[in-house]
Tab-separated table of C-alpha atoms (C1' of nucleotides) in Angstrom:
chain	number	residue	atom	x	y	z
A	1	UNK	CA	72.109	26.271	-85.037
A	2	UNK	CA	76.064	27.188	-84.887
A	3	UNK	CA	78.496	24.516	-86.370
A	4	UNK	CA	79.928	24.087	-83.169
A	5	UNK	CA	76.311	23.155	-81.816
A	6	UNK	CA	76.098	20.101	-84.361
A	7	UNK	CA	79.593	18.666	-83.498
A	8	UNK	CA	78.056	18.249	-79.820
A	9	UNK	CA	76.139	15.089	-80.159
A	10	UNK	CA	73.971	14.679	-77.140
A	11	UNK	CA	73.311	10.833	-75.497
A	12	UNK	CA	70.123	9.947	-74.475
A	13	UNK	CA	71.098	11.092	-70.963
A	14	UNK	CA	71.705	13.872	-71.636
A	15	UNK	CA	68.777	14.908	-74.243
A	16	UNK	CA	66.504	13.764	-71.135
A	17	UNK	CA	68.392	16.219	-68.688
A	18	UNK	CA	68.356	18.993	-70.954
A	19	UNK	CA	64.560	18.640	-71.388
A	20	UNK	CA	63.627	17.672	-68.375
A	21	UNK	CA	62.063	13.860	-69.235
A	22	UNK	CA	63.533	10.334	-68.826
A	23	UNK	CA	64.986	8.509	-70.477
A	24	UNK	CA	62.043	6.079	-70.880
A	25	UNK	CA	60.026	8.899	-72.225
A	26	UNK	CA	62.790	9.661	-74.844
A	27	UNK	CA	62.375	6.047	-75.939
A	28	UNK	CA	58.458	6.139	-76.189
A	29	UNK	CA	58.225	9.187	-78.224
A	30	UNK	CA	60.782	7.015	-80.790
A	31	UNK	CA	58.432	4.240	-80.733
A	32	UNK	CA	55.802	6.069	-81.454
A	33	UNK	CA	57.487	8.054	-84.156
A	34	UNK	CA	57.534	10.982	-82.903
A	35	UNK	CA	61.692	11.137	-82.160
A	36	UNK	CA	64.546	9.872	-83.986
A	37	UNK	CA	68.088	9.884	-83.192
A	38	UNK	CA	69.858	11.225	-85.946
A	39	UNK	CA	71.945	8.057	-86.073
A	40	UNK	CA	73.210	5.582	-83.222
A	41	UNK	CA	77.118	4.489	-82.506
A	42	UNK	CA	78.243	1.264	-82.905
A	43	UNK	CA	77.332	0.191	-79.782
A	44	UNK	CA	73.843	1.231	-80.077
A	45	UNK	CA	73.748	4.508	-78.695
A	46	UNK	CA	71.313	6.814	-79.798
A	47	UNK	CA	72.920	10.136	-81.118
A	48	UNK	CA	71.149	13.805	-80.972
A	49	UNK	CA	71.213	17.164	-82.639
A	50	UNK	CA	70.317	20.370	-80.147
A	51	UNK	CA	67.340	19.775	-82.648
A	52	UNK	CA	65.920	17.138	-80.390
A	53	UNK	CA	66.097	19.317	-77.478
A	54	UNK	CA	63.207	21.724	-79.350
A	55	UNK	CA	61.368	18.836	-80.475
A	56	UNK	CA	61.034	17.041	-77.286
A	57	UNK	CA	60.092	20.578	-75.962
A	58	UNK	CA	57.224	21.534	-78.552
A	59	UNK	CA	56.241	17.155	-77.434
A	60	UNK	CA	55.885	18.599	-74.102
A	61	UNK	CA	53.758	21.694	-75.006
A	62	UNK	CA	51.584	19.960	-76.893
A	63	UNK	CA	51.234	17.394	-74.264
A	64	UNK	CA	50.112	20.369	-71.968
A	65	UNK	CA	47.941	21.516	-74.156
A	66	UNK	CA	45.797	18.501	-73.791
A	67	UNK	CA	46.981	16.189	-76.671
A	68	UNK	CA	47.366	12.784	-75.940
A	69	UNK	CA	50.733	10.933	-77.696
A	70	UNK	CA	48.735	9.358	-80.286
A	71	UNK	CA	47.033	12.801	-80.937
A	72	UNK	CA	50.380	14.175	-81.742
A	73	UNK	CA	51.242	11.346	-84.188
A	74	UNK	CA	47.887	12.055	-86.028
A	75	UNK	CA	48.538	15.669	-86.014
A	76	UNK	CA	52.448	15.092	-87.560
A	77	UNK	CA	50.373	12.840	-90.089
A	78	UNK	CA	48.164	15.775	-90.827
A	79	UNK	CA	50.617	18.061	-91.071
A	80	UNK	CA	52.942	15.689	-93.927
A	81	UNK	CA	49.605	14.066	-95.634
A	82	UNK	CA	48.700	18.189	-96.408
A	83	UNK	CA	48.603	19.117	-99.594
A	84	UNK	CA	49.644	23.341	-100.009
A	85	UNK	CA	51.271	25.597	-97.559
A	86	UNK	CA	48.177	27.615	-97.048
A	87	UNK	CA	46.009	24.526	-96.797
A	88	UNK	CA	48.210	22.846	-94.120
A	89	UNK	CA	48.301	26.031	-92.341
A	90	UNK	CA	44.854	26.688	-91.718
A	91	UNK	CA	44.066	23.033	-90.543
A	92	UNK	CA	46.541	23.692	-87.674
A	93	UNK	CA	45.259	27.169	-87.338
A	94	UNK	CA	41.778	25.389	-86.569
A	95	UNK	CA	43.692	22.860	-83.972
A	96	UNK	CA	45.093	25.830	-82.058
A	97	UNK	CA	42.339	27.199	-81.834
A	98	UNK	CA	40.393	24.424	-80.166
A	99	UNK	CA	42.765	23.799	-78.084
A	100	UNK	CA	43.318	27.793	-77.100
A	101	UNK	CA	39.392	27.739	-76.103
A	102	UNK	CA	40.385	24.782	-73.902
A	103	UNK	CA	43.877	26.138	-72.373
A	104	UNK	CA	41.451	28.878	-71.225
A	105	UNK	CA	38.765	26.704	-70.002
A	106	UNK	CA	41.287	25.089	-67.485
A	107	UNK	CA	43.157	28.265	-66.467
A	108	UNK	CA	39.497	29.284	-65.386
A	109	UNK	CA	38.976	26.103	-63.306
A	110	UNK	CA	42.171	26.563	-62.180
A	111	UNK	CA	41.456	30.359	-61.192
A	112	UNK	CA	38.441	28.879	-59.069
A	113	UNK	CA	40.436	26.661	-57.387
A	114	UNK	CA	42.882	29.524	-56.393
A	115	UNK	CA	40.178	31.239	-54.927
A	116	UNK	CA	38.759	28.057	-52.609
A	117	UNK	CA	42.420	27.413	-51.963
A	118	UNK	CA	43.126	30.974	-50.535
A	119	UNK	CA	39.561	31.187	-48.627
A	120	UNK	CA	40.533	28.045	-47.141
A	121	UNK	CA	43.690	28.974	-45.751
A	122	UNK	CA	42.047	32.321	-44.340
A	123	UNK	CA	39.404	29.839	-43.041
A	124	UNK	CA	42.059	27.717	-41.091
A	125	UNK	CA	44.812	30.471	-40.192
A	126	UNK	CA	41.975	31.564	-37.708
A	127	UNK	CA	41.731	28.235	-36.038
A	128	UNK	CA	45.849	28.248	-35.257
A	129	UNK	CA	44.384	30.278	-32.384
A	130	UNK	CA	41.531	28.210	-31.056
A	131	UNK	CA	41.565	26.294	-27.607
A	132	UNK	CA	43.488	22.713	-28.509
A	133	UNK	CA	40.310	21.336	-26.487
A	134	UNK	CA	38.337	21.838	-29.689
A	135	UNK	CA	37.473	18.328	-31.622
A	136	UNK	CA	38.648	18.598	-35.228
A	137	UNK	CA	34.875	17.838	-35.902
A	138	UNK	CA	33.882	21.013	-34.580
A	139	UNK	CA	35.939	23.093	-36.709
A	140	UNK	CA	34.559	21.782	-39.845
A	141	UNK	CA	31.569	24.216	-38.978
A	142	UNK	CA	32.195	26.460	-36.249
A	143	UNK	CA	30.798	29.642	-34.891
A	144	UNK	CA	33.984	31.080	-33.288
A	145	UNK	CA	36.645	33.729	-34.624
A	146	UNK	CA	33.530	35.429	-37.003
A	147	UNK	CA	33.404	32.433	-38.825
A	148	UNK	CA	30.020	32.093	-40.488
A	149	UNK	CA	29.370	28.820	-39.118
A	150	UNK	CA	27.185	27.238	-42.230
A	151	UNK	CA	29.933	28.306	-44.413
A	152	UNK	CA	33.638	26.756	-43.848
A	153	UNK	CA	35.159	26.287	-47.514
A	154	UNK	CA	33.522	23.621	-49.939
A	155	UNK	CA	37.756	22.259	-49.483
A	156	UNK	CA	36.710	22.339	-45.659
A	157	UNK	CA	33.423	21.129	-44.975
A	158	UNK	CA	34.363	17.968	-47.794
A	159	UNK	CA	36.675	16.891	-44.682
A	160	UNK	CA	32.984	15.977	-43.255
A	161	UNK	CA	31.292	12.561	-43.946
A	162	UNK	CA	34.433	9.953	-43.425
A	163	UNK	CA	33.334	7.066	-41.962
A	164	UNK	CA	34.345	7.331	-38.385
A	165	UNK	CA	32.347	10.740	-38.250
A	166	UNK	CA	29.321	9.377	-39.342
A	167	UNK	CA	26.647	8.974	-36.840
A	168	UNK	CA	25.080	5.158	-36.938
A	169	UNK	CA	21.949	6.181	-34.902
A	170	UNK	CA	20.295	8.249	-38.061
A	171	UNK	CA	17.363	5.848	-39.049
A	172	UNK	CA	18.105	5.375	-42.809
A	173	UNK	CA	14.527	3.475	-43.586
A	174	UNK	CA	13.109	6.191	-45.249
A	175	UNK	CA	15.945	5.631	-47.803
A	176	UNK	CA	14.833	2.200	-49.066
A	177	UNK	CA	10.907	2.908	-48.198
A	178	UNK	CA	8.799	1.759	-51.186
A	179	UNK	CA	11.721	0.139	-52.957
A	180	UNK	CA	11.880	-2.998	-53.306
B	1	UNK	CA	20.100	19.382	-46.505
B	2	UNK	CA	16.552	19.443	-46.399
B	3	UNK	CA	14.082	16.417	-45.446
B	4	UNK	CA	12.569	16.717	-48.743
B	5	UNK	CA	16.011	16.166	-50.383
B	6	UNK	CA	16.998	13.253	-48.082
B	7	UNK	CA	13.972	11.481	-49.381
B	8	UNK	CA	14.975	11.222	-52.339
B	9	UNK	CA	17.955	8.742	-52.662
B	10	UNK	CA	20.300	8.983	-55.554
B	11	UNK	CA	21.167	5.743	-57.841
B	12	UNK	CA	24.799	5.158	-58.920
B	13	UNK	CA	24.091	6.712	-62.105
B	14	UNK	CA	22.040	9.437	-60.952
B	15	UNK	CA	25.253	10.675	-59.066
B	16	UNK	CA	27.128	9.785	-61.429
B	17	UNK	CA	25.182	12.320	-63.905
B	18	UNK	CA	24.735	14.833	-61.266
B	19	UNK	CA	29.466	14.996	-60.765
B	20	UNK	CA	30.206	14.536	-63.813
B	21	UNK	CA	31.946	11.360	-63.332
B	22	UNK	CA	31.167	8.178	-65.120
B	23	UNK	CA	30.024	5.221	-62.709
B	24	UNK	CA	33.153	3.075	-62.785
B	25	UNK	CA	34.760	6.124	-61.672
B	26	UNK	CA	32.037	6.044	-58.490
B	27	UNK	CA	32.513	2.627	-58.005
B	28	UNK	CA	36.633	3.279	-57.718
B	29	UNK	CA	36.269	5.696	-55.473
B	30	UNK	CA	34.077	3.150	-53.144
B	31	UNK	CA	36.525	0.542	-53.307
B	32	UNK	CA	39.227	2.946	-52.272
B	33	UNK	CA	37.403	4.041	-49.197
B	34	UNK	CA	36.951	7.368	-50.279
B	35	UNK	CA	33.033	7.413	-50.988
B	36	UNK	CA	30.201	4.710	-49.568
B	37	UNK	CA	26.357	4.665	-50.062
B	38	UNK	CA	24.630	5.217	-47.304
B	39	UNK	CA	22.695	1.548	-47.738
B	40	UNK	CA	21.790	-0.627	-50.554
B	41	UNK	CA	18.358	-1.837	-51.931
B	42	UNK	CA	17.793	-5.749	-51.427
B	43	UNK	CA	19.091	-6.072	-55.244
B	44	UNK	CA	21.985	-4.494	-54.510
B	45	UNK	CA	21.433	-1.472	-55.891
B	46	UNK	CA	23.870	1.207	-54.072
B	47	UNK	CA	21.719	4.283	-52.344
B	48	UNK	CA	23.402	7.632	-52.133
B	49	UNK	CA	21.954	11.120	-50.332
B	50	UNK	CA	23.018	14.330	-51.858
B	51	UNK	CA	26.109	14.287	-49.601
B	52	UNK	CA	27.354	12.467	-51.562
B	53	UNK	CA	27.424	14.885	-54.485
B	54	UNK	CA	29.375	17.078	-52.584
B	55	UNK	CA	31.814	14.431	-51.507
B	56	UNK	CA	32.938	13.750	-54.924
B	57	UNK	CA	32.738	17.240	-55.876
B	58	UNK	CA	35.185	17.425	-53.350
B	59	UNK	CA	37.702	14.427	-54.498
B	60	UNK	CA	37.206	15.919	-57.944
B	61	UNK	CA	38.386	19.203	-56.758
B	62	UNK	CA	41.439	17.650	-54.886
B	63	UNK	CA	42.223	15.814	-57.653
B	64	UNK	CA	42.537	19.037	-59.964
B	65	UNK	CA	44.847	20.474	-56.969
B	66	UNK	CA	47.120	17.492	-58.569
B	67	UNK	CA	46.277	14.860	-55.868
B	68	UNK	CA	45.906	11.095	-56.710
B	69	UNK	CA	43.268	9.328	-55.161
B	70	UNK	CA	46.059	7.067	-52.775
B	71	UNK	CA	47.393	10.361	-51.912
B	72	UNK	CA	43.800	11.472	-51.382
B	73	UNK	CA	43.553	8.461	-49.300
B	74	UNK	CA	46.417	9.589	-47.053
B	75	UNK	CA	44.998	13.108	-46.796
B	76	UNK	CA	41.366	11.188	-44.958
B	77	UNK	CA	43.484	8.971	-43.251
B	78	UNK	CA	45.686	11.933	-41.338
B	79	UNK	CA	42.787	13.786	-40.898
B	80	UNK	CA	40.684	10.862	-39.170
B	81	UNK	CA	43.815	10.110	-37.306
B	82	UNK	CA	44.638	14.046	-36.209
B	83	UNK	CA	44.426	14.955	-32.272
B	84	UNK	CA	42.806	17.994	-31.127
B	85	UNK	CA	41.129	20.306	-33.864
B	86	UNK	CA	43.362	23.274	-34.421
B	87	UNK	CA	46.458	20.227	-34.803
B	88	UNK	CA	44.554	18.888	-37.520
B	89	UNK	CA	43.830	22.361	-39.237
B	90	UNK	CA	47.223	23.646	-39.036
B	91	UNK	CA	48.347	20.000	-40.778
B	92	UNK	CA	45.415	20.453	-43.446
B	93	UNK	CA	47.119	23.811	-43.894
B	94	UNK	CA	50.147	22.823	-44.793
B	95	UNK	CA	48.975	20.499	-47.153
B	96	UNK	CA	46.925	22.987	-49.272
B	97	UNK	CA	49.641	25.960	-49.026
B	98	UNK	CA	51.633	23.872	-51.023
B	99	UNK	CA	48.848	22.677	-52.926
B	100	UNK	CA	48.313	26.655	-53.669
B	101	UNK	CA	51.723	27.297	-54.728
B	102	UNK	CA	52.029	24.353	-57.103
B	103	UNK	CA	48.615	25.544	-58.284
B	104	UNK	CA	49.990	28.901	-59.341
B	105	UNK	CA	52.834	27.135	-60.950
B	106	UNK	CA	50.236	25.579	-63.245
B	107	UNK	CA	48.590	28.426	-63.975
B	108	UNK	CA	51.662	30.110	-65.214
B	109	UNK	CA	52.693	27.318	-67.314
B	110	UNK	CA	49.433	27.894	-69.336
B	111	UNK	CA	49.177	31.382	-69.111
B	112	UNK	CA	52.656	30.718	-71.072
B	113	UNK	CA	51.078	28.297	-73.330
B	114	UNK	CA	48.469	30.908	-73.754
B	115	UNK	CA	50.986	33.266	-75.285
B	116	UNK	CA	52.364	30.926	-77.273
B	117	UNK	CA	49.277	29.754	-78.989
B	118	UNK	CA	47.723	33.519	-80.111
B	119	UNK	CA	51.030	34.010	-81.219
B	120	UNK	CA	50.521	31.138	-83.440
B	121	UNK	CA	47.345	31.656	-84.275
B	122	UNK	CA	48.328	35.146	-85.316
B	123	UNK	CA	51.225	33.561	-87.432
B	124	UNK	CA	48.947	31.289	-88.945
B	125	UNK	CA	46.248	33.736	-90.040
B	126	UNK	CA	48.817	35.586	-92.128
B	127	UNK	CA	48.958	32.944	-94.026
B	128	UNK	CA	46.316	32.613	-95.239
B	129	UNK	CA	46.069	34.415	-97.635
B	130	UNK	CA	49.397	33.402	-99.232
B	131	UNK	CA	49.371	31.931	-102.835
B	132	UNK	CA	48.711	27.650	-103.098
B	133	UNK	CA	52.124	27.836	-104.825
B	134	UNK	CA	53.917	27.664	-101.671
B	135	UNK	CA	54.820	24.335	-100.613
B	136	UNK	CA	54.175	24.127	-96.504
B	137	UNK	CA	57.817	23.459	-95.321
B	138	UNK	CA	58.675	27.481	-96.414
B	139	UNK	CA	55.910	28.214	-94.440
B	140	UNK	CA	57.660	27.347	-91.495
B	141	UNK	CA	60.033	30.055	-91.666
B	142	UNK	CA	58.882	32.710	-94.410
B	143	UNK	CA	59.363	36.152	-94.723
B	144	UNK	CA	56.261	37.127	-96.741
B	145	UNK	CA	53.640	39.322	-94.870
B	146	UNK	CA	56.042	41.133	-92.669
B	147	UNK	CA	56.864	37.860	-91.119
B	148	UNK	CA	60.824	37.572	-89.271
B	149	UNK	CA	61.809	34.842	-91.058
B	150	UNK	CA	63.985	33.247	-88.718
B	151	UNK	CA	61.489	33.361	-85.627
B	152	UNK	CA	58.045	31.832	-86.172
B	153	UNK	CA	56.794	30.590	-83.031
B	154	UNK	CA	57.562	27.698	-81.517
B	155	UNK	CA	54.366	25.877	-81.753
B	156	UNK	CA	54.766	26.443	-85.927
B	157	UNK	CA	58.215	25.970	-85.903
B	158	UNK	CA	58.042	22.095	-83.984
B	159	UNK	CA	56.224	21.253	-87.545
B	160	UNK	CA	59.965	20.535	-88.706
B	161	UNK	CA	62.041	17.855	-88.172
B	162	UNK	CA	59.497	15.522	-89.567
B	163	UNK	CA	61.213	12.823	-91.371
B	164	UNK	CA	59.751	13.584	-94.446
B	165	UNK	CA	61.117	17.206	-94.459
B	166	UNK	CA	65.000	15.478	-93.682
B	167	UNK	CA	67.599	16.220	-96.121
B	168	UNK	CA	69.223	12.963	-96.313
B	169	UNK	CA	72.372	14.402	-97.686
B	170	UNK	CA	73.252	15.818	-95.224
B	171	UNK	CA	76.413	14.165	-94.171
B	172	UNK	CA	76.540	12.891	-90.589
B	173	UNK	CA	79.874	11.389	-90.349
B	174	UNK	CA	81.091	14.535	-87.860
B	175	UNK	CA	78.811	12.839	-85.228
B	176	UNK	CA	80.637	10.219	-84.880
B	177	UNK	CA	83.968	11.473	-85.580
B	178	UNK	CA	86.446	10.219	-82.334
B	179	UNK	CA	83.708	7.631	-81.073
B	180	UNK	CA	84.360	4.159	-81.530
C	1	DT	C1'	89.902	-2.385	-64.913
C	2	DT	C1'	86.439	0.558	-62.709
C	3	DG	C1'	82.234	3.120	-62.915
C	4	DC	C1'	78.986	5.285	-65.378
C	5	DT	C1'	75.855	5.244	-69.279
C	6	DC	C1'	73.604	2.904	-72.376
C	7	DC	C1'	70.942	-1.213	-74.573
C	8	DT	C1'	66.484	-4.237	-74.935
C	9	DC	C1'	62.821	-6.723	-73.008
C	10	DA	C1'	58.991	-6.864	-70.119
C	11	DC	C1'	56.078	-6.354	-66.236
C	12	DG	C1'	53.936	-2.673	-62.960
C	13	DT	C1'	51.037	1.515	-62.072
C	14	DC	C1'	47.378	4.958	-62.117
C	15	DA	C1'	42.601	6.300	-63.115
C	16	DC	C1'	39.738	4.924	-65.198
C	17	DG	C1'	37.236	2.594	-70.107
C	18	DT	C1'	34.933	-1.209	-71.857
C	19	DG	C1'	32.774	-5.158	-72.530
C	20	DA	C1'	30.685	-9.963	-70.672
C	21	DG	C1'	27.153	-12.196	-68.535
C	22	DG	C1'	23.585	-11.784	-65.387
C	23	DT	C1'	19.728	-9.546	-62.549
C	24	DG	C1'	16.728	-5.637	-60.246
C	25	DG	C1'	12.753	-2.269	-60.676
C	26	DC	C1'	8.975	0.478	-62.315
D	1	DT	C1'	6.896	-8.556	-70.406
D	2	DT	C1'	9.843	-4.851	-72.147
D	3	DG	C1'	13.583	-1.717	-71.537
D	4	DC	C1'	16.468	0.559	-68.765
D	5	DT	C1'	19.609	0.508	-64.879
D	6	DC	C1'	22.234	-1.815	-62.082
D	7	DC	C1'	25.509	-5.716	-60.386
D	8	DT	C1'	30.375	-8.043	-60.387
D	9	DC	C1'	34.368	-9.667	-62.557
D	10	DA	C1'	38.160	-8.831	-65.381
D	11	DC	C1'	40.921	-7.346	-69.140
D	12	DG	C1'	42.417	-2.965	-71.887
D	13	DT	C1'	44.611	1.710	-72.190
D	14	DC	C1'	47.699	5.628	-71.636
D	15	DA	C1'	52.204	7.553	-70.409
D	16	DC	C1'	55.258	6.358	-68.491
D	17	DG	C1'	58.188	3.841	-63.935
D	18	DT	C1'	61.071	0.249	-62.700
D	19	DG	C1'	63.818	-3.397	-62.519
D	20	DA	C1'	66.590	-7.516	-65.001
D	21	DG	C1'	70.413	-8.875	-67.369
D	22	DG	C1'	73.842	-7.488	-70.400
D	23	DT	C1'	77.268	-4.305	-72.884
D	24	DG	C1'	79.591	0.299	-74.636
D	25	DG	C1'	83.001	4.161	-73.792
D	26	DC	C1'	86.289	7.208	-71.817
DNA sequence: TTGCTCCTCACGTCACGTGAGGTGGC
DNA sequence: TTGCTCCTCACGTCACGTGAGGTGGC
């Protein structure tokens, strides 16, 4: 941080701008402790430091690493209630670490979802093509363009079973049979 | 979907066990029109086939693509309401190219946060085997164990700013130097 | 003085969570 | 009959969004 940086107080405004949050998030995070202006004008207005900007920031990264607000208080708590360097240090090695196993977990869902994204978009490229005479019901599960027609994309096929496709003729008894 | 599986209805918290979801989250997804049982036992009790496993398999899978269940809402709703097949494809399409791209975004983001956190982790494990001596705010920023001192990562670094670590005399007056 | 930014309540929203009080089903 | 599952309200929570009504600052 330059000398020049700290005579630059930043407004609310423009702390939210430069972070990318509202101004109403800005607030919470004080409320919660987890923000301070470093002091406020006469008027009221909160004053920051470009220290605020990396605060808010590491808030955020946190935040997408799965902590919830209140998580984040606990963890400052942690972090100030620790006794030695060392100590302190390997208690938020072990939260990393958790939460690295995690980050990974969902980048893997995420992966999958890629994947049934992209098939389904090859799936429905191919019916851009089709007759328009087609019913959209028929192109959940279709045999044309080499489309293997017991397979359209789980994304697809889940288009299937609204209401107004259902068919109300299907006897159903069975369902209920030797329930009372 | 075999006979044998259609005789065997599904409870609410059958499902529910089977998706992963809890059962107020079933029953939500019911009142939103997203999800119905096919009937219900003279107590009441709702009745589900397996379809309905893969229907909120399906919401669940939108809902990771960053959909909320009113927008999920929409998405049935233009579909029911769609023309001729390919018209309603090529709309579905749209939808999900973005919902790819956005995707991808995501992914990126962690694959970031990724980074971030082995390079804290790696920080972290260097210090552990530093003396008790060292009080935790110089472990912040140390240059022990071939660490820069002025860069540890950002996730380690955030740890400041606490308001326990302030220096309060640190004069302030510059920040509101020319403001009324 | 005008227009923009800020202030503090305080209620709304989204996707559920969590009882409360009562009943079905083997 | 016991114990488990289910039913329907209905209020709580989390991270904000969104005004309402008023004031600061160049």
């Amino acid at each position: 941080m330059t000398r020049a940086a700290e005579r630059k107080p930043l407004r609310v405004g423009d702390l939210a701008k430069a972070v990318g949050k509202t101004v109403r998030a800005i607030h919470l995070y004080e409320e919660l402790g987890l923000l301070a202006p470093v002091t406020r004008t006469t008027g009221g207005y909160r004053l920051y430091t470009e220290d605020a900007v990396a605060r808010v920031n590491w808030i955020g990264k946190l935040q997408e690493m799965g902590f919830s607000l209140t998580e984040i208080q606990g963890f400052l708590r942690d972090w100030e209630g620790a006794g030695s360097g060392p100590e302190a240090m390997q208690r938020v090695r072990a939260v990393f670490q958790e939460r690295l196993d995690e980050t990974r977990r969902t980048m893997a869902r995420l992966a999958a979802l890629e994947k049934d994204l992209q098939a389904s978009l090859d799936y429905l490229d191919s019916c851009a093509g089709c007759e328009p005479t087609h019913h959209k019901a028929e192109c959940k599960c279709c045999d044309y363009h080499g489309h293997d027609p017991a397979r359209a994309p789980e994304l697809v096929a889940g288009l299937a079973g609204s209401r107004s496709e259902r068919k109300p003729d299907v006897p159903l008894a069975h369902l209920t049979e030797g329930i009372r």
